[in-house]
mmCIF file of C-alpha atoms and ligand atoms in Angstrom:
data_model
loop_
_atom_site.group_PDB
_atom_site.id
_atom_site.type_symbol
_atom_site.label_atom_id
_atom_site.label_comp_id
_atom_site.label_asym_id
_atom_site.label_seq_id
_atom_site.Cartn_x
_atom_site.Cartn_y
_atom_site.Cartn_z
ATOM 1 C CA MET A 640 14.554 -99.021 84.912
ATOM 2 C CA GLY A 641 15.875 -101.536 87.429
ATOM 3 C CA PRO A 642 16.778 -99.045 90.177
ATOM 4 C CA LEU A 643 13.156 -97.912 90.469
ATOM 5 C CA ALA A 644 12.200 -101.318 91.817
ATOM 6 C CA LEU A 645 14.813 -100.943 94.563
ATOM 7 C CA ARG A 646 13.444 -97.615 95.797
ATOM 8 C CA PRO A 647 12.305 -97.786 99.410
ATOM 9 C CA PRO A 648 8.538 -97.236 99.594
ATOM 10 C CA GLY A 649 7.587 -93.555 100.012
ATOM 11 C CA THR A 650 10.713 -92.061 98.444
ATOM 12 C CA PRO A 651 10.101 -89.945 95.341
ATOM 13 C CA GLU A 652 11.241 -90.963 91.886
ATOM 14 C CA ARG A 653 14.534 -89.315 91.045
ATOM 15 C CA ASN A 654 14.397 -89.344 87.274
ATOM 16 C CA VAL A 655 13.317 -85.837 86.306
ATOM 17 C CA ARG A 656 15.675 -84.080 83.910
ATOM 18 C CA ALA A 657 16.456 -80.379 84.363
ATOM 19 C CA MET A 658 19.087 -77.880 83.321
ATOM 20 C CA VAL A 659 20.426 -76.428 86.559
ATOM 21 C CA PHE A 660 22.090 -73.075 87.265
ATOM 22 C CA GLU A 661 24.701 -73.384 90.022
ATOM 23 C CA SER A 662 26.917 -70.294 89.824
ATOM 24 C CA PRO A 663 27.134 -67.091 87.739
ATOM 25 C CA GLY A 664 29.163 -67.381 84.572
ATOM 26 C CA SER A 665 29.119 -71.195 84.494
ATOM 27 C CA GLY A 666 26.091 -71.780 82.265
ATOM 28 C CA LEU A 667 23.605 -74.587 82.859
ATOM 29 C CA ARG A 668 24.318 -78.204 83.792
ATOM 30 C CA LEU A 669 22.142 -81.229 83.057
ATOM 31 C CA ASP A 670 20.844 -82.980 86.160
ATOM 32 C CA ALA A 671 19.008 -86.119 85.035
ATOM 33 C CA HIS A 672 18.147 -87.354 88.527
ATOM 34 C CA ARG A 673 16.059 -84.705 90.193
ATOM 35 C CA ASP A 674 13.150 -85.437 92.483
ATOM 36 C CA GLU A 675 9.717 -85.024 90.978
ATOM 37 C CA PRO A 676 8.486 -81.703 92.444
ATOM 38 C CA THR A 677 5.484 -81.919 94.764
ATOM 39 C CA PRO A 678 2.738 -79.307 94.322
ATOM 40 C CA GLY A 679 1.753 -77.360 97.446
ATOM 41 C CA PRO A 680 -1.952 -76.945 98.333
ATOM 42 C CA THR A 681 -2.585 -74.116 95.804
ATOM 43 C CA GLU A 682 -0.143 -75.376 93.171
ATOM 44 C CA LEU A 683 -0.201 -77.395 89.969
ATOM 45 C CA LEU A 684 2.354 -79.972 88.871
ATOM 46 C CA VAL A 685 2.922 -79.292 85.174
ATOM 47 C CA HIS A 686 4.703 -81.471 82.636
ATOM 48 C CA VAL A 687 6.697 -79.023 80.510
ATOM 49 C CA ARG A 688 6.231 -79.079 76.743
ATOM 50 C CA ALA A 689 8.109 -75.879 75.866
ATOM 51 C CA CYS A 690 10.060 -73.138 77.639
ATOM 52 C CA ALA A 691 11.312 -70.066 75.803
ATOM 53 C CA VAL A 692 14.571 -68.371 76.779
ATOM 54 C CA CYS A 693 14.415 -64.652 77.640
ATOM 55 C CA ARG A 694 17.105 -61.990 77.835
ATOM 56 C CA THR A 695 16.381 -61.863 81.585
ATOM 57 C CA ASP A 696 17.742 -65.432 81.781
ATOM 58 C CA LEU A 697 21.010 -64.121 80.330
ATOM 59 C CA HIS A 698 21.144 -61.363 82.943
ATOM 60 C CA ILE A 699 20.601 -63.934 85.726
ATOM 61 C CA LEU A 700 23.240 -66.292 84.267
ATOM 62 C CA ASP A 701 25.756 -63.468 83.901
ATOM 63 C CA GLY A 702 25.271 -62.204 87.474
ATOM 64 C CA ASP A 703 23.839 -58.851 86.303
ATOM 65 C CA LEU A 704 20.978 -59.388 88.775
ATOM 66 C CA PRO A 705 21.259 -60.446 92.447
ATOM 67 C CA ALA A 706 21.961 -64.193 92.549
ATOM 68 C CA PRO A 707 19.063 -66.560 93.278
ATOM 69 C CA ARG A 708 19.401 -69.453 95.719
ATOM 70 C CA PHE A 709 21.431 -72.246 94.134
ATOM 71 C CA PRO A 710 20.854 -74.641 92.537
ATOM 72 C CA ARG A 711 18.076 -72.953 90.554
ATOM 73 C CA ILE A 712 16.152 -73.953 87.417
ATOM 74 C CA LEU A 713 15.690 -70.934 85.122
ATOM 75 C CA GLY A 714 12.989 -70.371 82.510
ATOM 76 C CA HIS A 715 9.837 -68.285 82.899
ATOM 77 C CA GLN A 716 7.974 -68.717 79.609
ATOM 78 C CA VAL A 717 6.629 -72.193 80.227
ATOM 79 C CA VAL A 718 3.899 -74.143 78.432
ATOM 80 C CA GLY A 719 2.854 -77.533 79.731
ATOM 81 C CA VAL A 720 0.065 -79.831 80.808
ATOM 82 C CA VAL A 721 -1.369 -80.151 84.307
ATOM 83 C CA ALA A 722 -0.419 -83.544 85.748
ATOM 84 C CA ALA A 723 -1.417 -83.139 89.405
ATOM 85 C CA MET A 724 -3.049 -80.536 91.618
ATOM 86 C CA GLY A 725 -2.903 -79.452 95.236
ATOM 87 C CA ASN A 726 -6.271 -79.775 96.968
ATOM 88 C CA GLU A 727 -6.818 -75.983 97.099
ATOM 89 C CA ALA A 728 -5.735 -75.305 93.487
ATOM 90 C CA ARG A 729 -8.638 -73.897 91.459
ATOM 91 C CA GLY A 730 -9.439 -73.086 87.856
ATOM 92 C CA PHE A 731 -7.799 -76.020 86.093
ATOM 93 C CA ARG A 732 -8.163 -79.756 85.614
ATOM 94 C CA ILE A 733 -5.701 -82.554 85.007
ATOM 95 C CA GLY A 734 -4.747 -82.508 81.310
ATOM 96 C CA ASP A 735 -5.341 -78.750 80.803
ATOM 97 C CA ARG A 736 -2.677 -76.910 78.860
ATOM 98 C CA VAL A 737 -1.347 -73.920 80.812
ATOM 99 C CA GLY A 738 1.235 -71.145 80.535
ATOM 100 C CA ILE A 739 3.452 -70.112 83.434
ATOM 101 C CA PRO A 740 4.817 -66.530 83.306
ATOM 102 C CA TRP A 741 7.525 -64.557 85.120
ATOM 103 C CA LEU A 742 5.170 -63.388 87.903
ATOM 104 C CA GLY A 743 4.912 -66.629 89.847
ATOM 105 C CA TRP A 744 3.196 -65.247 92.940
ATOM 106 C CA ALA A 745 2.173 -61.952 94.530
ATOM 107 C CA CYS A 746 0.905 -61.391 98.077
ATOM 108 C CA GLY A 747 -2.419 -59.709 97.294
ATOM 109 C CA VAL A 748 -2.306 -57.571 100.465
ATOM 110 C CA CYS A 749 0.568 -55.067 100.094
ATOM 111 C CA PRO A 750 -0.206 -51.499 98.889
ATOM 112 C CA TRP A 751 1.049 -52.368 95.387
ATOM 113 C CA CYS A 752 -1.142 -55.443 95.033
ATOM 114 C CA ARG A 753 -4.146 -53.593 96.452
ATOM 115 C CA SER A 754 -3.740 -50.761 93.909
ATOM 116 C CA GLY A 755 -3.670 -53.004 90.835
ATOM 117 C CA ARG A 756 0.119 -53.038 90.646
ATOM 118 C CA GLU A 757 0.943 -56.599 91.629
ATOM 119 C CA ASN A 758 3.892 -56.349 89.200
ATOM 120 C CA LEU A 759 5.507 -54.208 91.926
ATOM 121 C CA CYS A 760 4.463 -56.456 94.863
ATOM 122 C CA ASP A 761 6.816 -56.172 97.834
ATOM 123 C CA ARG A 762 6.898 -59.963 98.201
ATOM 124 C CA ALA A 763 6.556 -61.052 94.571
ATOM 125 C CA GLU A 764 8.135 -64.360 93.559
ATOM 126 C CA PHE A 765 9.376 -64.779 90.035
ATOM 127 C CA THR A 766 9.412 -67.989 88.038
ATOM 128 C CA GLY A 767 12.880 -69.225 87.149
ATOM 129 C CA TYR A 768 14.478 -66.854 89.666
ATOM 130 C CA GLY A 769 12.935 -66.959 93.175
ATOM 131 C CA ARG A 770 11.071 -70.163 92.231
ATOM 132 C CA ASP A 771 12.234 -73.003 90.001
ATOM 133 C CA GLY A 772 11.410 -72.470 86.325
ATOM 134 C CA GLY A 773 10.694 -74.443 83.190
ATOM 135 C CA LEU A 774 14.039 -75.578 81.777
ATOM 136 C CA ALA A 775 13.071 -79.013 83.060
ATOM 137 C CA GLU A 776 10.619 -81.805 82.384
ATOM 138 C CA GLN A 777 8.399 -80.776 85.315
ATOM 139 C CA ILE A 778 7.560 -77.643 87.254
ATOM 140 C CA VAL A 779 5.161 -76.601 90.011
ATOM 141 C CA ALA A 780 3.297 -73.288 89.752
ATOM 142 C CA ASP A 781 0.664 -71.491 91.803
ATOM 143 C CA ALA A 782 -2.658 -72.058 90.022
ATOM 144 C CA ALA A 783 -3.767 -68.446 90.560
ATOM 145 C CA PHE A 784 -0.846 -67.126 88.481
ATOM 146 C CA VAL A 785 -1.137 -69.499 85.542
ATOM 147 C CA PHE A 786 -2.941 -68.813 82.251
ATOM 148 C CA PRO A 787 -4.974 -71.151 80.061
ATOM 149 C CA ILE A 788 -3.313 -71.288 76.619
ATOM 150 C CA PRO A 789 -5.635 -70.661 73.656
ATOM 151 C CA SER A 790 -5.863 -73.643 71.303
ATOM 152 C CA GLU A 791 -4.807 -71.410 68.372
ATOM 153 C CA PHE A 792 -1.189 -71.625 69.514
ATOM 154 C CA GLY A 793 1.131 -74.622 69.394
ATOM 155 C CA ASP A 794 3.246 -75.360 72.478
ATOM 156 C CA ALA A 795 6.477 -73.788 71.200
ATOM 157 C CA GLU A 796 4.657 -70.843 69.583
ATOM 158 C CA ALA A 797 2.836 -70.093 72.848
ATOM 159 C CA ALA A 798 5.921 -70.102 75.087
ATOM 160 C CA PRO A 799 7.370 -66.716 73.967
ATOM 161 C CA LEU A 800 3.982 -65.088 74.531
ATOM 162 C CA LEU A 801 4.465 -65.550 78.287
ATOM 163 C CA CYS A 802 7.209 -62.963 78.774
ATOM 164 C CA ALA A 803 8.399 -61.531 75.467
ATOM 165 C CA GLY A 804 4.732 -61.080 74.537
ATOM 166 C CA MET A 805 3.241 -60.051 77.881
ATOM 167 C CA ILE A 806 5.956 -57.656 79.019
ATOM 168 C CA GLY A 807 6.225 -56.246 75.483
ATOM 169 C CA PHE A 808 2.471 -55.664 75.681
ATOM 170 C CA ARG A 809 2.841 -53.804 78.975
ATOM 171 C CA ALA A 810 5.627 -51.698 77.419
ATOM 172 C CA LEU A 811 3.304 -50.829 74.520
ATOM 173 C CA ARG A 812 0.603 -49.824 76.971
ATOM 174 C CA LEU A 813 3.011 -47.477 78.770
ATOM 175 C CA ALA A 814 4.142 -46.078 75.404
ATOM 176 C CA GLY A 815 0.587 -44.908 74.721
ATOM 177 C CA SER A 816 -1.550 -44.858 71.625
ATOM 178 C CA GLY A 817 0.316 -42.278 69.497
ATOM 179 C CA PRO A 818 0.545 -43.325 65.851
ATOM 180 C CA ARG A 819 4.364 -43.293 65.508
ATOM 181 C CA LEU A 820 6.221 -45.846 67.633
ATOM 182 C CA GLY A 821 9.955 -46.511 67.648
ATOM 183 C CA PHE A 822 11.523 -49.832 68.699
ATOM 184 C CA TYR A 823 15.204 -49.908 69.621
ATOM 185 C CA GLY A 824 16.341 -53.521 69.272
ATOM 186 C CA PHE A 825 14.457 -56.202 67.377
ATOM 187 C CA GLY A 826 14.632 -59.386 69.425
ATOM 188 C CA ALA A 827 11.925 -61.752 70.646
ATOM 189 C CA ALA A 828 9.796 -59.142 72.438
ATOM 190 C CA ALA A 829 9.897 -56.628 69.570
ATOM 191 C CA HIS A 830 8.930 -59.378 67.085
ATOM 192 C CA LEU A 831 5.675 -59.845 68.992
ATOM 193 C CA ALA A 832 5.074 -56.205 69.959
ATOM 194 C CA ILE A 833 5.284 -55.037 66.341
ATOM 195 C CA GLN A 834 2.416 -57.382 65.469
ATOM 196 C CA VAL A 835 0.282 -55.928 68.276
ATOM 197 C CA ALA A 836 1.154 -52.361 67.230
ATOM 198 C CA ARG A 837 0.309 -53.064 63.582
ATOM 199 C CA HIS A 838 -2.983 -54.599 64.684
ATOM 200 C CA ARG A 839 -3.705 -51.283 66.451
ATOM 201 C CA ARG A 840 -2.728 -49.422 63.270
ATOM 202 C CA GLN A 841 0.316 -47.782 64.831
ATOM 203 C CA ASP A 842 3.296 -47.190 62.525
ATOM 204 C CA VAL A 843 6.489 -48.798 63.789
ATOM 205 C CA PHE A 844 10.005 -47.516 63.131
ATOM 206 C CA VAL A 845 12.630 -50.141 64.007
ATOM 207 C CA PHE A 846 16.228 -49.373 64.947
ATOM 208 C CA THR A 847 18.754 -52.214 64.928
ATOM 209 C CA ARG A 848 22.514 -52.318 65.466
ATOM 210 C CA PRO A 849 24.040 -50.201 62.691
ATOM 211 C CA GLY A 850 24.638 -52.454 59.674
ATOM 212 C CA ASP A 851 22.282 -55.253 60.813
ATOM 213 C CA LEU A 852 20.540 -55.444 57.450
ATOM 214 C CA GLU A 853 19.125 -58.895 58.238
ATOM 215 C CA GLY A 854 17.410 -57.552 61.368
ATOM 216 C CA GLN A 855 16.069 -54.605 59.369
ATOM 217 C CA ARG A 856 14.764 -56.994 56.714
ATOM 218 C CA ARG A 857 12.952 -59.047 59.363
ATOM 219 C CA ALA A 858 11.414 -55.871 60.805
ATOM 220 C CA THR A 859 10.165 -54.764 57.401
ATOM 221 C CA ALA A 860 8.752 -58.246 56.710
ATOM 222 C CA LEU A 861 6.724 -57.939 59.937
ATOM 223 C CA GLY A 862 5.294 -54.587 58.906
ATOM 224 C CA ALA A 863 7.759 -51.926 60.080
ATOM 225 C CA ARG A 864 7.141 -48.700 58.187
ATOM 226 C CA TRP A 865 10.841 -47.917 58.356
ATOM 227 C CA ALA A 866 13.919 -49.829 59.580
ATOM 228 C CA GLY A 867 17.429 -48.513 59.991
ATOM 229 C CA GLY A 868 20.416 -48.365 62.300
ATOM 230 C CA SER A 869 20.290 -46.860 65.784
ATOM 231 C CA ASP A 870 22.763 -44.240 64.491
ATOM 232 C CA GLU A 871 20.040 -42.893 62.196
ATOM 233 C CA LEU A 872 17.096 -40.592 62.905
ATOM 234 C CA PRO A 873 13.625 -41.732 61.830
ATOM 235 C CA PRO A 874 12.050 -39.944 58.842
ATOM 236 C CA GLU A 875 9.639 -38.253 61.240
ATOM 237 C CA PRO A 876 9.636 -37.721 65.024
ATOM 238 C CA LEU A 877 8.238 -40.504 67.224
ATOM 239 C CA ASP A 878 5.329 -40.227 69.651
ATOM 240 C CA ALA A 879 6.985 -42.876 71.813
ATOM 241 C CA ALA A 880 9.918 -45.248 71.743
ATOM 242 C CA VAL A 881 10.406 -48.616 73.426
ATOM 243 C CA VAL A 882 14.017 -49.529 74.147
ATOM 244 C CA PHE A 883 14.192 -53.333 74.119
ATOM 245 C CA ALA A 884 17.996 -53.553 73.899
ATOM 246 C CA PRO A 885 19.758 -53.463 77.314
ATOM 247 C CA VAL A 886 21.929 -50.562 76.192
ATOM 248 C CA GLY A 887 21.784 -47.332 78.211
ATOM 249 C CA ASP A 888 23.464 -45.372 75.389
ATOM 250 C CA LEU A 889 20.176 -45.735 73.485
ATOM 251 C CA ILE A 890 18.181 -43.580 75.945
ATOM 252 C CA PRO A 891 19.514 -40.190 74.737
ATOM 253 C CA VAL A 892 19.385 -41.544 71.177
ATOM 254 C CA ALA A 893 15.699 -42.392 71.593
ATOM 255 C CA LEU A 894 14.963 -39.050 73.298
ATOM 256 C CA ARG A 895 16.431 -37.207 70.302
ATOM 257 C CA ALA A 896 14.119 -39.168 67.981
ATOM 258 C CA THR A 897 11.030 -38.478 70.130
ATOM 259 C CA ASP A 898 8.619 -35.596 69.643
ATOM 260 C CA LYS A 899 7.453 -33.121 72.291
ATOM 261 C CA GLY A 900 5.399 -34.830 75.012
ATOM 262 C CA GLY A 901 6.741 -38.237 73.964
ATOM 263 C CA THR A 902 7.696 -41.190 76.151
ATOM 264 C CA VAL A 903 10.745 -43.437 76.095
ATOM 265 C CA VAL A 904 10.016 -46.798 77.739
ATOM 266 C CA CYS A 905 12.879 -49.044 78.909
ATOM 267 C CA ALA A 906 11.535 -52.583 78.539
ATOM 268 C CA GLY A 907 14.293 -54.689 80.127
ATOM 269 C CA ILE A 908 15.088 -55.730 83.699
ATOM 270 C CA HIS A 909 18.705 -54.616 83.364
ATOM 271 C CA MET A 910 20.462 -51.998 81.280
ATOM 272 C CA SER A 911 23.994 -50.639 81.020
ATOM 273 C CA ASP A 912 24.419 -47.175 82.548
ATOM 274 C CA ILE A 913 22.678 -44.287 80.844
ATOM 275 C CA PRO A 914 25.178 -41.589 79.860
ATOM 276 C CA ALA A 915 24.697 -37.931 80.831
ATOM 277 C CA PHE A 916 22.685 -36.000 78.279
ATOM 278 C CA PRO A 917 21.643 -32.360 77.784
ATOM 279 C CA TYR A 918 18.425 -31.359 79.513
ATOM 280 C CA ARG A 919 17.064 -29.887 76.284
ATOM 281 C CA ILE A 920 16.389 -33.389 74.841
ATOM 282 C CA LEU A 921 14.171 -34.181 77.858
ATOM 283 C CA TRP A 922 12.592 -30.686 77.927
ATOM 284 C CA GLU A 923 9.137 -30.198 76.380
ATOM 285 C CA GLU A 924 7.559 -32.820 78.601
ATOM 286 C CA ARG A 925 9.317 -35.882 77.337
ATOM 287 C CA THR A 926 9.277 -38.819 79.793
ATOM 288 C CA VAL A 927 11.724 -41.655 80.401
ATOM 289 C CA ARG A 928 10.316 -44.616 82.321
ATOM 290 C CA SER A 929 10.837 -48.337 82.834
ATOM 291 C CA VAL A 930 8.466 -51.281 82.719
ATOM 292 C CA ALA A 931 8.782 -53.895 85.454
ATOM 293 C CA ASN A 932 7.314 -57.404 85.370
ATOM 294 C CA LEU A 933 3.663 -57.972 84.490
ATOM 295 C CA THR A 934 0.268 -58.181 86.125
ATOM 296 C CA ARG A 935 -2.194 -60.986 85.490
ATOM 297 C CA VAL A 936 -4.435 -58.430 83.793
ATOM 298 C CA ASP A 937 -1.632 -57.675 81.288
ATOM 299 C CA GLY A 938 -1.279 -61.392 80.636
ATOM 300 C CA ARG A 939 -4.970 -62.068 80.053
ATOM 301 C CA GLU A 940 -5.448 -58.997 77.855
ATOM 302 C CA PHE A 941 -2.363 -59.836 75.815
ATOM 303 C CA LEU A 942 -3.511 -63.422 75.183
ATOM 304 C CA ASP A 943 -6.875 -62.072 73.997
ATOM 305 C CA VAL A 944 -5.158 -59.641 71.603
ATOM 306 C CA ALA A 945 -2.711 -62.320 70.446
ATOM 307 C CA LYS A 946 -5.635 -64.533 69.454
ATOM 308 C CA VAL A 947 -7.558 -61.810 67.600
ATOM 309 C CA ALA A 948 -4.480 -60.354 65.906
ATOM 310 C CA GLU A 949 -3.183 -63.842 65.046
ATOM 311 C CA ILE A 950 0.194 -63.030 66.559
ATOM 312 C CA ARG A 951 2.865 -65.438 65.370
ATOM 313 C CA ALA A 952 6.080 -66.093 67.250
ATOM 314 C CA GLY A 953 9.080 -67.118 65.190
ATOM 315 C CA THR A 954 10.789 -69.970 67.028
ATOM 316 C CA THR A 955 14.025 -71.903 66.926
ATOM 317 C CA ARG A 956 13.649 -75.098 68.961
ATOM 318 C CA PHE A 957 16.310 -76.778 71.049
ATOM 319 C CA ALA A 958 16.433 -79.981 73.077
ATOM 320 C CA LEU A 959 16.582 -79.609 76.879
ATOM 321 C CA GLU A 960 20.208 -80.797 76.925
ATOM 322 C CA ASP A 961 21.025 -78.031 74.430
ATOM 323 C CA ALA A 962 19.643 -75.194 76.600
ATOM 324 C CA ASN A 963 23.092 -73.559 76.717
ATOM 325 C CA GLU A 964 22.964 -73.325 72.915
ATOM 326 C CA ALA A 965 19.535 -71.732 73.157
ATOM 327 C CA VAL A 966 20.984 -69.185 75.586
ATOM 328 C CA ALA A 967 23.884 -68.494 73.188
ATOM 329 C CA ALA A 968 21.432 -68.031 70.323
ATOM 330 C CA VAL A 969 19.511 -65.388 72.294
ATOM 331 C CA ARG A 970 22.797 -63.692 73.151
ATOM 332 C CA SER A 971 23.786 -63.529 69.481
ATOM 333 C CA GLY A 972 20.737 -61.349 68.742
ATOM 334 C CA ARG A 973 20.430 -62.991 65.342
ATOM 335 C CA LEU A 974 17.394 -65.211 65.928
ATOM 336 C CA ASP A 975 14.232 -64.807 63.896
ATOM 337 C CA GLY A 976 12.040 -64.655 67.010
ATOM 338 C CA SER A 977 12.581 -66.759 70.141
ATOM 339 C CA ALA A 978 14.737 -69.673 71.264
ATOM 340 C CA VAL A 979 12.437 -72.355 72.702
ATOM 341 C CA VAL A 980 13.527 -75.422 74.647
ATOM 342 C CA VAL A 981 11.347 -78.481 74.001
ATOM 343 C CA PRO A 982 12.082 -81.321 76.466
ATOM 344 C CA SER A 983 10.683 -84.006 74.143
ATOM 345 C CA LEU A 984 13.202 -83.228 71.373
ATOM 346 C CA PRO A 985 16.254 -85.495 71.112
ATOM 347 C CA PRO A 986 19.597 -83.706 71.764
ATOM 348 C CA SER A 987 21.174 -81.650 68.968
ATOM 349 C CA THR A 988 17.886 -80.966 67.166
ATOM 350 C CA HIS A 989 17.448 -77.378 65.969
ATOM 351 C CA GLU A 990 14.259 -76.494 64.157
ATOM 352 C CA GLY A 991 13.544 -72.934 63.030
ATOM 353 C CA ARG A 992 10.218 -71.431 62.055
ATOM 354 C CA GLY A 993 10.052 -67.746 61.150
ATOM 355 C CA ALA A 994 7.357 -65.343 62.275
ATOM 356 C CA ALA A 995 6.982 -63.436 59.004
ATOM 357 C CA ARG A 996 3.955 -64.318 56.894
ATOM 358 C CA THR A 997 5.905 -64.594 53.697
ATOM 359 C CA GLY A 998 3.949 -67.413 52.078
ATOM 360 C CA PRO A 999 0.516 -68.986 52.063
ATOM 361 C CA PRO A 1000 -0.687 -69.954 55.574
HETATM 362 ZN ZN1 LIG B 529 11.443 -62.673 80.435
HETATM 363 ZN ZN1 LIG B 530 1.864 -57.658 97.172
#
């Protein structure tokens, strides 16, 4: 700790650890000597307790999306504790536990914001992309875009609710209330969405990669009425399908499984190209649409449902230094739930906790 005593007065401490993204394809690098971030007037300084990794992080790392400004700290499913506040920040106190989602800021005055669609704001800023995110010990976030975290959820369990949960919830809303829902892909978002759908008494049909019997077993354990490969048709037509996997080939597949008047919702920020398909599988008023980002209303309503429905996120925890392993685990598609980075864990710790309620509570 000697060097701290030699700091000239007024210079910030440079001892904050973060995993930093510096160029596409190169993964994340540990920087153990970052300046403590300073909250602006409307912002909170938050000490990070958990940050879940999302497929969107993979798309940013791989250069599938336009590059952010470098260096950038990724991570937009952040749970932490308020450590300092700007003098115009409202709604929280020092010591409160908060969640920081993907929508980090919206302007409030553009036509999208004024029509209840701040998820489409012309000037939106996204956490862990346009703003620094939570794969770090500290983060600043605008207080107006932060959620209180219900005490029912532990830090690591709450983190995946902030994107996988909230954007999955928005996808469910766009899929409508028909009783037969299909999910293509069964990663972190689908793990949470199936619990919401079951709470609403919708039947869920889950499609995994052909031959992924482990994924199908996990889906059944979480209440899927049927689980099979994406090369199979469901036992009855679907009222709607949500495509969680970033695979454009699945759009005509999902359309073929969907009944007249049904909707196919693309839940990801990036997808491989959708192949040409015959008009007759879209005919009869089927709809294909995407879901983009979230609004604060989605976030608040989802947290309320998550509490009532006792949503449980399966988590595998990683130390901050092991964030690249967490990213690789998400890429593998074989996790039981979400990969969550916990800065307080010592390096090379991996702890898994499944979402399925297989035993006594
Ligand atoms: Zn996300
Ligand atoms: Zn706006």
